[in-house]
Short mmCIF file of C-alpha atoms in Angstrom, two decimals:
data_model
loop_
_atom_site.label_atom_id
_atom_site.label_comp_id
_atom_site.label_asym_id
_atom_site.label_seq_id
_atom_site.Cartn_x
_atom_site.Cartn_y
_atom_site.Cartn_z
CA MET Q 13 0.00 0.00 0.00
CA THR Q 14 2.87 2.41 0.80
CA ARG Q 15 4.46 1.72 -2.56
CA MET Q 16 1.20 2.48 -4.35
CA THR Q 17 0.75 5.78 -2.45
CA GLY Q 18 4.33 6.78 -3.23
CA PHE Q 19 3.82 5.95 -6.90
CA ILE Q 20 0.63 8.04 -7.06
CA VAL Q 21 2.36 11.01 -5.43
CA PHE Q 22 5.28 10.65 -7.86
CA VAL Q 23 2.98 10.55 -10.91
CA ALA Q 24 1.00 13.55 -9.60
CA ALA Q 25 4.22 15.56 -9.18
CA ILE Q 26 5.27 14.77 -12.75
CA VAL Q 27 1.84 15.74 -14.12
CA VAL Q 28 1.93 19.05 -12.25
CA ALA Q 29 5.46 19.80 -13.51
CA VAL Q 30 4.55 19.03 -17.12
CA ALA Q 31 1.38 21.15 -16.87
CA ALA Q 32 3.39 24.08 -15.47
CA VAL Q 33 5.87 23.89 -18.36
CA ILE Q 34 3.09 23.74 -20.95
CA LEU Q 35 1.19 26.67 -19.40
CA SER Q 36 4.30 28.83 -19.16
CA GLY Q 37 4.94 28.21 -22.85
CA LEU Q 38 1.45 29.37 -23.75
CA HIS Q 39 1.90 32.71 -21.99
CA ARG Q 40 5.36 33.49 -23.33
CA MET Q 41 5.84 37.06 -24.52
CA PRO Q 42 6.48 37.24 -28.28
CA GLU Q 43 9.46 38.94 -29.88
CA PRO Q 44 10.39 41.75 -30.30
CA TYR Q 45 8.53 42.70 -27.09
CA ALA Q 46 10.34 40.12 -24.98
CA GLY Q 47 13.71 41.50 -26.08
CA CYS Q 48 12.59 45.04 -25.26
CA VAL Q 49 11.44 44.00 -21.78
CA ASP Q 50 14.70 42.10 -21.16
CA THR Q 51 16.73 45.14 -22.21
CA HIS Q 52 14.71 47.30 -19.82
CA ARG Q 53 15.27 44.77 -17.01
CA GLU Q 54 19.02 45.34 -17.44
CA ARG Q 55 18.45 49.10 -16.90
CA PRO Q 56 15.50 49.36 -14.48
CA ASP Q 57 16.39 53.01 -13.74
CA ILE Q 58 15.05 54.06 -17.16
CA ALA Q 59 11.44 52.85 -16.97
CA LEU Q 60 10.76 49.67 -14.97
CA GLY Q 61 11.85 50.84 -11.54
CA ARG Q 62 10.85 48.41 -8.80
CA MET Q 63 9.00 46.18 -11.30
CA TYR Q 64 12.27 45.03 -12.92
CA ASP Q 65 11.96 41.51 -11.51
CA ALA Q 66 8.15 41.15 -11.62
CA ASP Q 67 6.33 38.85 -14.00
CA LEU Q 68 4.93 41.12 -16.68
CA ILE Q 69 1.92 40.66 -18.95
CA LEU Q 70 1.97 42.22 -22.41
CA ASP Q 71 -1.07 44.11 -23.73
CA GLU Q 72 -0.70 43.07 -27.37
CA GLU Q 73 -3.51 45.32 -28.61
CA ARG Q 74 -1.86 48.47 -27.24
CA SER Q 75 1.69 47.45 -28.14
CA GLY Q 76 3.24 47.81 -31.55
CA VAL Q 77 6.24 48.10 -33.82
CA GLU Q 78 6.74 50.99 -36.23
CA GLU Q 79 9.36 51.02 -38.97
CA ASP Q 80 10.95 54.22 -40.20
CA ALA Q 81 14.14 55.52 -41.82
CA HIS Q 82 16.26 58.64 -41.76
CA ASP Q 83 18.99 59.38 -44.34
CA GLY Q 84 18.82 55.81 -45.58
CA ILE Q 85 19.22 54.26 -42.11
CA GLY Q 86 16.26 52.13 -41.13
CA TYR Q 87 15.10 51.69 -37.57
CA ARG Q 88 12.17 50.26 -35.64
CA THR Q 89 10.38 51.69 -32.63
CA ILE Q 90 9.10 48.94 -30.35
CA THR Q 91 6.41 49.97 -27.88
CA ALA Q 92 5.44 47.40 -25.25
CA ARG Q 93 2.55 48.09 -22.85
CA VAL Q 94 3.09 45.83 -19.86
CA SER Q 95 1.60 45.39 -16.43
CA PRO Q 96 2.67 43.23 -13.49
CA ALA Q 97 1.06 39.78 -13.33
CA PRO Q 98 -0.51 40.41 -9.92
CA ALA Q 99 -2.55 43.53 -10.67
CA THR Q 100 -1.92 44.92 -7.20
CA ALA Q 101 1.83 45.10 -7.85
CA GLY Q 102 1.69 48.25 -9.96
CA ASP Q 103 0.25 50.14 -12.89
CA THR Q 104 0.57 49.48 -16.60
CA ILE Q 105 3.62 51.14 -18.10
CA THR Q 106 4.89 51.69 -21.62
CA LEU Q 107 8.37 50.49 -22.49
CA THR Q 108 9.99 51.84 -25.64
CA CYS Q 109 13.01 50.43 -27.43
CA TYR Q 110 14.68 51.28 -30.70
CA GLU Q 111 16.41 48.90 -33.09
CA VAL Q 112 18.70 50.38 -35.74
CA ASP Q 113 19.34 48.29 -38.85
CA GLY Q 114 22.76 46.66 -38.67
CA HIS Q 115 23.35 47.64 -35.03
CA GLY Q 116 22.48 44.31 -33.46
CA SER Q 117 21.14 45.48 -30.10
CA LEU Q 118 18.22 47.42 -28.70
CA ILE Q 119 18.56 51.06 -27.65
CA LEU Q 120 16.52 52.47 -24.77
CA GLN Q 121 16.98 56.19 -25.17
CA GLU Q 122 15.65 58.29 -28.03
CA GLU Q 123 18.66 60.62 -27.86
CA THR Q 124 20.97 57.70 -28.67
CA LEU Q 125 18.77 56.72 -31.60
CA ARG Q 126 18.83 60.29 -32.94
CA GLU Q 127 22.63 60.35 -32.79
CA MET Q 128 22.93 56.97 -34.53
CA VAL Q 129 20.67 57.82 -37.46
CA GLY Q 130 21.85 61.41 -37.81
CA MET Q 131 18.77 63.31 -36.66
CA GLU Q 132 20.82 65.68 -34.51
#
């Protein structure tokens, strides 16, 4: 009887672990928003503040990506509207990142973007 109880507990633990992995995959934030959020987590002083380590939920309807160019240099503006998973943890905020063609990393400040594409 003890062996059977142990086996049932073991199987239940495996089922719960597999379900958690599947559910976390369903709620994964899509790119390029995930990259923008990760870049902001590295510099929480710019926009995230105390929410830098919170689980964030993306509002896909109010988020977007705009493509533009200046003097032949293309760039994208990524706007991610996110809120903490527990709603009581804070308000919805807007994170903005810039991606310049050929640069290879995201930029957090508009001034840096302007310098890179020659708007200044």
